[in-house]
Structures are given as structure tokens and as C-alpha cells.
Amino acid sequence: MMASFLIRDVRVFDGESTIENGFVHVEEGKIRSVGPVTEAPPTTAKTYSKPGHTVLPGLIDCHIHADMADPEALPQALRFGVTTVCEMSNELDNVLKLKKQTMEPDTAAYKTAGQAATIENGWPIPVILAYDDSDAVRAEIAKWPKLSDRNNVIEYLEWSKREMQPDYIKLMHESGKTMGSKLNYPTVELQRIITEEARARGYLVVAHATSLQDTLDVLEAGVDGLTHTFCDQPPTQELIDAYRKTGAWVNPTLACMGSLTAEGKDLQHQFAHDPRVEGLIDEKKKGNMCACMAFAVEHGKVEYAYESVRVLKDAGVDVLCGSDAAGPAKGTAFGLSMHHELNLFVNKVGMTPTEALRSATSLVAKCFKFEDRGRLAAGLNADILLVEGNPLEDIDATLNIRGVWREGNLCSAHAGKLDR
């Protein structure tokens, strides 16, 4: 049952701007009104007065992988204030299970690319088999698309639309350069065909690339956004020009880059053992958060990734927050990695806390065309995060979670914190 309630006497960040002493009024899962507390409506609904707290839109993690329909992905994300996740590739059975799971309480909303546009023996097959080379996994991979021309691209997109109803289409463009490998990867022409045909069907197109040249390739193909930055060399003027020409955005996954080069280990450890995460994540997941993927230790530097985001931000490119969290991916944890990413945006890239919070709320919604979330405004979903303190001054305060609502429903993990 969707609750009605009023939160008042709080700082309100609506996804764009701030009201220092305001309110948010929710009715039946939707935001009814937002404004200064002097305009708060009379109501018989449950009222929370929370001076010293900040209300903001629920975070949108624009990059996860719930491999094998991981049953903890959506609940754990929500416990950390992430009310929507955007998955970047999964098989049909898993997508259907995850969509069904969102009907249960205490889960984040789920957006998906469905099955990514893959080729014969291309990415992400090498990384998956590095974790699990079982017959069952190989049998699943054998069902993936093996795209090579316009005809089978069209067949793939029509199948995907019919069976998965994806929210966007994901390209894979990984040459292996960052990892010191040579992998099968598509031609720019094939990526352009996929992009054209996806657009003709009304889809946004996003792409994986982790080296500078791979990034330039998919920008040339005309994608809407990149789901990583790169760490193999410093950014160039050619990169800036390519982003400007296409108008593409970037989701840099900086925490993931730190795990790839193993230079992010100390901060991963800090977040895994922050006292505020107790009860929200188990010990095994903490251990995974502290480990590193380390694929790019010899051929990448995380500073190149940071610098790429600095120059792209200064060039006016939209920078979106997304974690690349996945159950087996070392250095990540659903939900928690978003707070890690926000920290990096502020402390390594030089964003203001307000810019960082926009990158995880209203800007994601704008770039992905999610018109019902990402802001606190009348008529939108009541996806709300309540934290103690002021994350607009100190981004670390995003982990002071006191309440999370998805479509007006309070996450039970935080129910006892509201009346303190």
C-alpha cells in the first residue's frame, strides 16, 4: 500500500536547486508538492519534522550488472538510497526475474539494456570466463548474439524488443588494450549499424569502452553515452572534440577504474568498513569491496581516468554517476559504490557536491529520458532519500541515511531511524 506523508523542517535538494527550510508532501506514491516550509499544506498524514536533515531524490545508479539475477542486487541498492538501477547487460531469464522482483517491497526500480549487442568471442566473454569457466556459463554464452551485419542486427533488435522490452541498447567495444590483451571487438561500421537501427526503433544507445581509442571508435559510431571512461593514457583534444561533436555523455565508473588499476584499494577499504554500512551489507560483500580486479595494473593509471573526467566536465560534457557494481566484480558493492563514486567526483575530479548529486539524480534522468524520477517535483515518483547533515556541503553525508522511499514506500531497513 502506498503511503501518504509529509517531511518538513528539512533542507530540500530537488535535484537541481535547494530550499534551506522546506517540505515534501507525498500522496499515494507520488510527490504532491515541494516548497518552503511556510507553504507546507495542512494534512492528517504521517508527518516527520527533521531539522538538521536533507531530503534529496533517490539516487539513480546508471550502471550495474545483476549477474545471474542476483537476488541481493535490488534490495541492497535500495538500502543505500539507490531507488533506481540501470543494468547494462543480462540474459533474458535473468531480466524477467529481476523485473518480477521489483514488484516486491524493499527493492530498487529496475531499468535494463537486456542482452547487450555482442559479437563472436567478444567482450565480456573473457572477463566472465575468468570468474566462472563452467559448462553452464559457457552454455549461456553460446546463446548470446553474434552480430556481424545489418540483417542479424535487425533480428537481434526485434527479438530484444519483443522478449525483453529494453530501456536502451548497450554496445560492447573492448579491444583489450587497457588490459594488455588483444580481444575480438566490432568494427566501427558494425557499431554504427547497430546504433542506426536501435535509434530507428526509439532506443538510446550506450557503449562500453575502456581505452582512449575504443572510446573514439564508439563516439564515431554516434552513441548517446559512454558507460566508462578510459585509463590507458591521458585525455587528448581529439577526445574533447569527439564528445562535443556527438553531444554524448560519460558515466566514468571511477571506482571501477581504481579497482582495475588496483590504485583505489585504500578508499575501497574505507567505504567497506565505514561504521554506517553495518547492517546494510554482509561480511563477504565487504571483503569483495576491499579486493581489486587488477586487470589494468600494468597498462593503466587511475589518474588518467580522473583527468579525462576533469577535461570533459570543463568542456561541458555531461558526467553521470554509475558504479558498475556487480556481485563478482571486485572493488564494488551494490548501492555502496554509488557513495564511493560521489566521493571521487568531489575529491578527485573537483565537482562541487551539488554537481555530484545532480549527476546521480536529475542529470541521469534527463540523459536517459526517465521523466518520472530523478527530481523532487509535483507528479513525479516519490523516490526519496533522507540523510542527516548537509551533503551539499560535505558529500560524505550521503551515507548518513535515515530514510529511503521508493514510490512512497519506506525501505524497512531504515524504518526505525525516522522517529529518533
Short mmCIF file of C-alpha atoms in Angstrom, two decimals:
data_model
loop_
_atom_site.label_atom_id
_atom_site.label_comp_id
_atom_site.label_asym_id
_atom_site.label_seq_id
_atom_site.Cartn_x
_atom_site.Cartn_y
_atom_site.Cartn_z
CA MET A 1 0.00 0.00 0.00
CA MET A 2 1.39 3.39 -1.00
CA ALA A 3 1.66 5.69 2.00
CA SER A 4 0.96 9.41 2.27
CA PHE A 5 3.25 11.53 4.45
CA LEU A 6 4.88 14.91 4.91
CA ILE A 7 8.55 15.58 5.62
CA ARG A 8 9.11 19.12 6.89
CA ASP A 9 11.66 21.41 8.52
CA VAL A 10 14.36 19.94 6.27
CA ARG A 11 16.78 21.14 3.65
CA VAL A 12 15.37 20.09 0.27
CA PHE A 13 17.59 19.41 -2.71
CA ASP A 14 15.12 18.83 -5.53
CA GLY A 15 17.72 17.52 -7.99
CA GLU A 16 18.58 20.96 -9.30
CA SER A 17 18.32 23.58 -6.55
CA THR A 18 18.00 23.83 -2.78
CA ILE A 19 15.40 25.09 -0.32
CA GLU A 20 17.08 25.59 3.05
CA ASN A 21 13.94 25.07 5.15
CA GLY A 22 11.35 23.16 3.21
CA PHE A 23 8.93 20.28 2.92
CA VAL A 24 7.99 17.39 0.65
CA HIS A 25 4.39 16.18 0.60
CA VAL A 26 3.68 12.66 -0.71
CA GLU A 27 0.32 11.12 -1.58
CA GLU A 28 -0.18 7.57 -2.86
CA GLY A 29 3.36 7.09 -4.11
CA LYS A 30 3.66 10.41 -5.92
CA ILE A 31 5.04 13.75 -4.85
CA ARG A 32 2.13 16.11 -4.29
CA SER A 33 4.09 19.29 -3.58
CA VAL A 34 7.50 20.65 -2.62
CA GLY A 35 8.38 24.07 -1.28
CA PRO A 36 9.43 26.28 1.61
CA VAL A 37 8.07 25.13 4.96
CA THR A 38 5.91 28.25 5.22
CA GLU A 39 3.85 26.80 2.36
CA ALA A 40 3.52 23.27 3.80
CA PRO A 41 -0.09 22.10 3.47
CA PRO A 42 -2.23 21.04 6.40
CA THR A 43 -2.50 17.27 6.45
CA THR A 44 -3.65 14.38 8.59
CA ALA A 45 -0.97 12.17 7.05
CA LYS A 46 2.09 11.00 8.97
CA THR A 47 4.42 13.97 9.47
CA TYR A 48 8.16 13.86 10.04
CA SER A 49 9.88 17.00 11.32
CA LYS A 50 13.61 16.59 10.64
CA PRO A 51 15.66 19.73 11.35
CA GLY A 52 19.33 19.24 10.51
CA HIS A 53 18.49 16.74 7.77
CA THR A 54 18.43 16.90 3.96
CA VAL A 55 15.89 15.39 1.59
CA LEU A 56 17.01 14.61 -1.96
CA PRO A 57 15.81 12.48 -4.86
CA GLY A 58 16.60 8.79 -4.61
CA LEU A 59 19.91 8.09 -6.32
CA ILE A 60 19.91 6.53 -9.79
CA ASP A 61 22.82 4.18 -10.41
CA CYS A 62 23.13 4.28 -14.18
CA HIS A 63 25.44 1.23 -14.40
CA ILE A 64 25.11 -2.13 -12.64
CA HIS A 65 25.20 -5.83 -13.53
CA ALA A 66 22.89 -8.13 -11.57
CA ASP A 67 24.58 -11.29 -12.87
CA MET A 68 22.54 -14.48 -12.57
CA ALA A 69 19.60 -12.31 -11.41
CA ASP A 70 21.46 -11.71 -8.12
CA PRO A 71 18.60 -11.57 -5.57
CA GLU A 72 20.50 -9.10 -3.39
CA ALA A 73 21.21 -6.51 -6.09
CA LEU A 74 17.94 -4.58 -5.92
CA PRO A 75 17.37 -4.80 -2.13
CA GLN A 76 20.96 -3.83 -1.29
CA ALA A 77 20.89 -0.91 -3.72
CA LEU A 78 17.74 0.43 -2.09
CA ARG A 79 19.19 0.16 1.42
CA PHE A 80 21.90 2.58 0.30
CA GLY A 81 19.44 5.12 -1.07
CA VAL A 82 19.58 3.98 -4.72
CA THR A 83 15.94 3.89 -5.79
CA THR A 84 16.62 3.02 -9.47
CA VAL A 85 19.34 0.91 -11.07
CA CYS A 86 20.21 0.71 -14.76
CA GLU A 87 21.54 -2.66 -15.77
CA MET A 88 23.97 -2.78 -18.66
CA SER A 89 23.61 -6.38 -19.87
CA ASN A 90 21.86 -9.56 -18.81
CA GLU A 91 20.26 -12.65 -20.27
CA LEU A 92 16.52 -12.94 -20.85
CA ASP A 93 15.67 -15.25 -17.94
CA ASN A 94 17.57 -13.03 -15.53
CA VAL A 95 15.91 -9.86 -16.82
CA LEU A 96 12.46 -11.37 -16.37
CA LYS A 97 13.29 -12.48 -12.82
CA LEU A 98 14.59 -9.03 -11.88
CA LYS A 99 11.57 -7.27 -13.36
CA LYS A 100 9.34 -9.56 -11.31
CA GLN A 101 11.40 -8.89 -8.18
CA THR A 102 10.66 -5.15 -8.41
CA MET A 103 7.05 -5.94 -7.53
CA GLU A 104 8.24 -6.99 -4.07
CA PRO A 105 8.83 -4.49 -1.23
CA ASP A 106 12.29 -3.16 -0.40
CA THR A 107 13.72 -3.32 -3.92
CA ALA A 108 15.09 -0.63 -6.21
CA ALA A 109 13.35 0.02 -9.54
CA TYR A 110 14.99 -1.70 -12.49
CA LYS A 111 15.93 -0.43 -15.94
CA THR A 112 17.83 -2.61 -18.37
CA ALA A 113 19.68 -2.88 -21.66
CA GLY A 114 18.64 -6.51 -21.78
CA GLN A 115 21.07 -8.66 -23.73
CA ALA A 116 23.93 -6.47 -24.96
CA ALA A 117 24.94 -6.30 -28.62
CA THR A 118 27.76 -8.85 -28.62
CA ILE A 119 29.93 -10.50 -31.27
CA GLU A 120 31.62 -13.89 -31.60
CA ASN A 121 34.17 -14.29 -28.74
CA GLY A 122 33.99 -10.59 -27.89
CA TRP A 123 33.61 -8.70 -24.63
CA PRO A 124 32.55 -9.52 -21.95
CA ILE A 125 33.20 -13.20 -22.55
CA PRO A 126 36.87 -13.07 -21.39
CA VAL A 127 36.08 -11.47 -18.03
CA ILE A 128 33.12 -13.74 -17.36
CA LEU A 129 35.09 -16.90 -18.07
CA ALA A 130 37.87 -15.58 -15.84
CA TYR A 131 35.39 -15.74 -12.95
CA ASP A 132 33.48 -18.88 -13.97
CA ASP A 133 34.52 -21.25 -16.76
CA SER A 134 31.83 -23.83 -16.04
CA ASP A 135 29.86 -25.69 -18.68
CA ALA A 136 26.68 -23.93 -17.53
CA VAL A 137 28.20 -20.49 -18.11
CA ARG A 138 29.59 -21.48 -21.49
CA ALA A 139 26.16 -22.81 -22.49
CA GLU A 140 24.58 -19.47 -21.59
CA ILE A 141 27.20 -17.50 -23.51
CA ALA A 142 26.55 -19.68 -26.56
CA LYS A 143 23.05 -18.14 -26.75
CA TRP A 144 24.35 -14.56 -26.95
CA PRO A 145 24.05 -12.54 -30.18
CA LYS A 146 26.92 -12.94 -32.63
CA LEU A 147 26.37 -9.79 -34.63
CA SER A 148 28.16 -9.27 -37.92
CA ASP A 149 25.88 -7.46 -40.39
CA ARG A 150 22.72 -5.39 -40.69
CA ASN A 151 20.45 -8.41 -41.09
CA ASN A 152 21.40 -10.09 -37.84
CA VAL A 153 21.49 -6.70 -36.08
CA ILE A 154 17.86 -6.16 -37.06
CA GLU A 155 16.99 -9.71 -35.99
CA TYR A 156 18.68 -9.12 -32.59
CA LEU A 157 16.91 -5.79 -32.00
CA GLU A 158 13.50 -7.15 -32.94
CA TRP A 159 13.99 -10.15 -30.67
CA SER A 160 15.16 -7.91 -27.85
CA LYS A 161 12.20 -5.56 -28.25
CA ARG A 162 9.74 -8.47 -28.29
CA GLU A 163 11.20 -10.54 -25.46
CA MET A 164 12.98 -8.09 -23.15
CA GLN A 165 11.50 -4.67 -23.78
CA PRO A 166 14.82 -2.96 -23.03
CA ASP A 167 15.08 0.66 -21.95
CA TYR A 168 18.22 1.29 -24.06
CA ILE A 169 20.74 -0.70 -26.10
CA LYS A 170 24.27 -1.49 -24.95
CA LEU A 171 27.27 -1.84 -27.29
CA MET A 172 30.43 -3.69 -26.28
CA HIS A 173 33.67 -2.26 -27.67
CA GLU A 174 36.65 -3.69 -25.83
CA SER A 175 39.92 -4.21 -27.71
CA GLY A 176 41.72 -5.34 -24.55
CA LYS A 177 44.34 -2.60 -24.77
CA THR A 178 43.86 -1.43 -21.20
CA MET A 179 44.45 -5.00 -20.02
CA GLY A 180 47.41 -5.71 -22.28
CA SER A 181 45.35 -8.16 -24.33
CA LYS A 182 44.08 -8.44 -27.87
CA LEU A 183 40.39 -9.26 -27.92
CA ASN A 184 37.83 -9.64 -30.66
CA TYR A 185 35.87 -6.41 -31.00
CA PRO A 186 33.44 -4.97 -33.54
CA THR A 187 34.29 -2.69 -36.42
CA VAL A 188 33.19 0.92 -36.20
CA GLU A 189 30.93 0.24 -39.16
CA LEU A 190 29.13 -2.56 -37.30
CA GLN A 191 28.72 -0.34 -34.23
CA ARG A 192 27.33 2.41 -36.48
CA ILE A 193 24.80 -0.04 -37.96
CA ILE A 194 23.66 -1.15 -34.51
CA THR A 195 23.34 2.47 -33.41
CA GLU A 196 21.35 3.44 -36.50
CA GLU A 197 18.97 0.51 -36.24
CA ALA A 198 18.50 0.96 -32.48
CA ARG A 199 17.72 4.65 -32.95
CA ALA A 200 15.22 3.81 -35.68
CA ARG A 201 13.38 1.78 -33.03
CA GLY A 202 13.43 4.60 -30.50
CA TYR A 203 16.29 3.44 -28.30
CA LEU A 204 19.14 5.34 -26.72
CA VAL A 205 22.48 3.66 -27.36
CA VAL A 206 25.24 3.38 -24.77
CA ALA A 207 28.64 1.78 -25.07
CA HIS A 208 31.40 0.06 -23.11
CA ALA A 209 34.95 1.23 -23.87
CA THR A 210 37.94 1.45 -21.51
CA SER A 211 40.75 2.71 -23.75
CA LEU A 212 41.08 6.06 -25.49
CA GLN A 213 40.96 4.59 -29.00
CA ASP A 214 37.96 2.40 -28.20
CA THR A 215 36.21 5.49 -26.85
CA LEU A 216 36.92 7.43 -30.04
CA ASP A 217 35.60 4.49 -32.08
CA VAL A 218 32.19 4.35 -30.40
CA LEU A 219 31.87 8.14 -30.43
CA GLU A 220 32.45 7.95 -34.18
CA ALA A 221 29.65 5.38 -34.32
CA GLY A 222 27.33 8.02 -32.83
CA VAL A 223 26.39 6.63 -29.42
CA ASP A 224 24.43 8.66 -26.87
CA GLY A 225 26.74 7.89 -23.96
CA LEU A 226 29.79 6.02 -22.71
CA THR A 227 29.46 3.65 -19.75
CA HIS A 228 33.12 4.04 -18.75
CA THR A 229 35.95 6.47 -19.20
CA PHE A 230 39.42 5.13 -20.00
CA CYS A 231 42.65 4.66 -18.06
CA ASP A 232 45.28 3.67 -20.64
CA GLN A 233 46.60 7.18 -21.43
CA PRO A 234 45.88 10.85 -20.74
CA PRO A 235 42.94 12.59 -22.47
CA THR A 236 43.55 14.42 -25.73
CA GLN A 237 41.99 17.32 -27.62
CA GLU A 238 40.72 14.77 -30.14
CA LEU A 239 38.68 13.20 -27.33
CA ILE A 240 37.16 16.51 -26.29
CA ASP A 241 36.31 17.33 -29.89
CA ALA A 242 34.67 13.92 -30.40
CA TYR A 243 32.46 14.30 -27.33
CA ARG A 244 31.50 17.83 -28.34
CA LYS A 245 30.68 16.74 -31.89
CA THR A 246 28.34 13.96 -30.78
CA GLY A 247 26.89 15.53 -27.62
CA ALA A 248 27.45 12.23 -25.81
CA TRP A 249 27.62 11.97 -22.03
CA VAL A 250 30.04 9.91 -19.94
CA ASN A 251 29.45 7.61 -16.97
CA PRO A 252 33.12 7.23 -15.93
CA THR A 253 32.85 4.48 -13.26
CA LEU A 254 35.90 5.88 -11.47
CA ALA A 255 35.69 3.49 -8.53
CA CYS A 256 35.75 0.60 -11.01
CA MET A 257 38.79 2.16 -12.72
CA GLY A 258 40.56 2.30 -9.36
CA SER A 259 39.85 -1.40 -8.90
CA LEU A 260 41.11 -2.19 -12.43
CA THR A 261 44.45 -0.48 -11.74
CA ALA A 262 44.46 -1.52 -8.02
CA GLU A 263 45.14 2.12 -7.07
CA GLY A 264 41.73 2.52 -5.45
CA LYS A 265 42.19 -0.17 -2.82
CA ASP A 266 42.59 2.14 0.20
CA LEU A 267 39.36 4.02 -0.48
CA GLN A 268 37.52 0.77 -1.22
CA HIS A 269 38.62 -0.47 2.21
CA GLN A 270 37.49 2.78 3.82
CA PHE A 271 33.98 2.52 2.43
CA ALA A 272 33.66 -1.20 3.15
CA HIS A 273 34.48 -0.63 6.81
CA ASP A 274 32.63 2.63 7.37
CA PRO A 275 30.57 2.13 10.57
CA ARG A 276 27.48 3.48 8.77
CA VAL A 277 27.30 0.47 6.46
CA GLU A 278 26.85 -2.00 9.32
CA GLY A 279 23.65 -3.97 8.85
CA LEU A 280 23.36 -2.90 5.20
CA ILE A 281 26.00 -5.23 3.71
CA ASP A 282 27.38 -8.58 4.85
CA GLU A 283 30.98 -9.52 5.61
CA LYS A 284 31.51 -11.41 2.34
CA LYS A 285 30.47 -8.36 0.33
CA LYS A 286 32.74 -6.16 2.45
CA GLY A 287 35.63 -8.47 1.58
CA ASN A 288 34.79 -8.28 -2.11
CA MET A 289 34.66 -4.48 -1.87
CA CYS A 290 38.21 -4.47 -0.47
CA ALA A 291 39.68 -6.59 -3.30
CA CYS A 292 40.75 -5.33 -6.73
CA MET A 293 40.08 -6.60 -10.24
CA ALA A 294 43.63 -5.52 -11.16
CA PHE A 295 43.26 -6.25 -14.90
CA ALA A 296 44.89 -2.91 -15.79
CA VAL A 297 47.73 -2.80 -13.25
CA GLU A 298 50.44 -2.83 -15.92
CA HIS A 299 48.70 -0.84 -18.64
CA GLY A 300 46.55 1.75 -16.88
CA LYS A 301 46.62 4.57 -14.36
CA VAL A 302 43.57 5.76 -12.48
CA GLU A 303 44.85 9.34 -12.71
CA TYR A 304 44.25 9.20 -16.47
CA ALA A 305 40.61 8.39 -15.73
CA TYR A 306 40.32 11.27 -13.26
CA GLU A 307 41.93 13.67 -15.71
CA SER A 308 39.63 12.59 -18.53
CA VAL A 309 36.60 13.48 -16.43
CA ARG A 310 38.09 16.82 -15.41
CA VAL A 311 38.69 17.90 -19.00
CA LEU A 312 35.33 16.59 -20.24
CA LYS A 313 33.48 18.31 -17.42
CA ASP A 314 35.29 21.58 -18.21
CA ALA A 315 34.31 21.10 -21.86
CA GLY A 316 30.63 20.93 -20.92
CA VAL A 317 30.17 17.18 -21.30
CA ASP A 318 27.50 15.69 -19.01
CA VAL A 319 29.07 13.38 -16.40
CA LEU A 320 26.72 10.77 -14.91
CA CYS A 321 27.11 8.76 -11.73
CA GLY A 322 27.03 4.99 -12.03
CA SER A 323 29.02 2.34 -10.23
CA ASP A 324 29.43 -0.72 -12.50
CA ALA A 325 28.66 -2.72 -9.36
CA ALA A 326 28.27 -6.46 -9.90
CA GLY A 327 28.18 -9.36 -7.48
CA PRO A 328 31.50 -10.90 -8.54
CA ALA A 329 33.21 -7.62 -9.55
CA LYS A 330 35.95 -6.95 -7.01
CA GLY A 331 36.02 -3.46 -5.57
CA THR A 332 32.26 -2.90 -5.97
CA ALA A 333 29.10 -3.32 -3.92
CA PHE A 334 25.53 -2.59 -4.97
CA GLY A 335 24.43 0.78 -3.57
CA LEU A 336 27.54 1.45 -1.53
CA SER A 337 29.65 2.02 -4.65
CA MET A 338 27.46 4.99 -5.58
CA HIS A 339 28.60 6.80 -2.41
CA HIS A 340 32.18 5.84 -3.30
CA GLU A 341 31.69 7.28 -6.79
CA LEU A 342 30.23 10.53 -5.45
CA ASN A 343 33.26 10.88 -3.17
CA LEU A 344 35.58 10.53 -6.17
CA PHE A 345 33.61 13.06 -8.21
CA VAL A 346 34.12 15.66 -5.50
CA ASN A 347 37.58 14.80 -4.20
CA LYS A 348 39.36 13.62 -7.36
CA VAL A 349 37.52 15.36 -10.20
CA GLY A 350 36.73 18.65 -8.50
CA MET A 351 32.96 18.69 -8.74
CA THR A 352 31.02 20.62 -6.15
CA PRO A 353 28.82 18.39 -4.00
CA THR A 354 25.79 19.88 -5.75
CA GLU A 355 27.19 18.94 -9.17
CA ALA A 356 27.92 15.43 -7.93
CA LEU A 357 24.40 14.99 -6.57
CA ARG A 358 22.88 16.22 -9.81
CA SER A 359 24.99 13.62 -11.64
CA ALA A 360 23.28 10.89 -9.59
CA THR A 361 19.72 12.23 -9.80
CA SER A 362 18.30 14.78 -12.25
CA LEU A 363 21.08 14.52 -14.83
CA VAL A 364 20.79 10.74 -15.15
CA ALA A 365 17.04 11.09 -15.54
CA LYS A 366 17.48 13.75 -18.22
CA CYS A 367 20.08 11.83 -20.23
CA PHE A 368 18.19 8.52 -20.05
CA LYS A 369 14.82 10.24 -20.60
CA PHE A 370 13.34 8.98 -17.33
CA GLU A 371 10.56 11.54 -17.00
CA ASP A 372 9.01 10.23 -13.76
CA ARG A 373 12.03 10.30 -11.41
CA GLY A 374 15.34 12.00 -10.60
CA ARG A 375 13.80 15.16 -9.14
CA LEU A 376 11.54 16.12 -6.27
CA ALA A 377 8.66 17.77 -8.11
CA ALA A 378 4.88 17.50 -8.14
CA GLY A 379 3.62 14.49 -10.06
CA LEU A 380 6.88 12.51 -10.05
CA ASN A 381 7.53 9.23 -8.24
CA ALA A 382 8.12 9.65 -4.52
CA ASP A 383 11.65 8.24 -4.74
CA ILE A 384 13.28 9.95 -1.78
CA LEU A 385 16.47 9.80 0.26
CA LEU A 386 16.65 11.42 3.72
CA VAL A 387 20.09 11.93 5.26
CA GLU A 388 21.29 13.61 8.42
CA GLY A 389 23.54 16.60 7.77
CA ASN A 390 24.20 18.54 4.60
CA PRO A 391 25.62 16.58 1.63
CA LEU A 392 25.54 19.81 -0.40
CA GLU A 393 28.47 20.96 1.71
CA ASP A 394 30.00 17.61 2.67
CA ILE A 395 29.41 14.79 0.19
CA ASP A 396 30.32 12.27 2.90
CA ALA A 397 26.90 12.94 4.47
CA THR A 398 25.15 10.87 1.78
CA LEU A 399 25.88 7.81 3.92
CA ASN A 400 24.07 9.28 6.94
CA ILE A 401 20.92 7.53 5.71
CA ARG A 402 17.80 7.98 7.83
CA GLY A 403 15.09 7.05 5.36
CA VAL A 404 14.64 5.73 1.82
CA TRP A 405 11.34 5.63 -0.05
CA ARG A 406 10.66 4.10 -3.45
CA GLU A 407 7.33 5.27 -4.89
CA GLY A 408 6.30 6.36 -1.42
CA ASN A 409 7.10 3.05 0.25
CA LEU A 410 9.60 3.21 3.12
CA CYS A 411 12.53 0.79 2.98
CA SER A 412 12.18 -1.35 6.10
CA ALA A 413 15.95 -1.26 6.79
CA HIS A 414 15.58 2.38 7.83
CA ALA A 415 12.10 2.39 9.35
CA GLY A 416 13.38 2.58 12.91
CA LYS A 417 15.56 5.64 12.24
CA LEU A 418 12.80 8.09 11.38
CA ASP A 419 11.38 8.76 14.81
CA ARG A 420 14.73 9.22 16.55
#
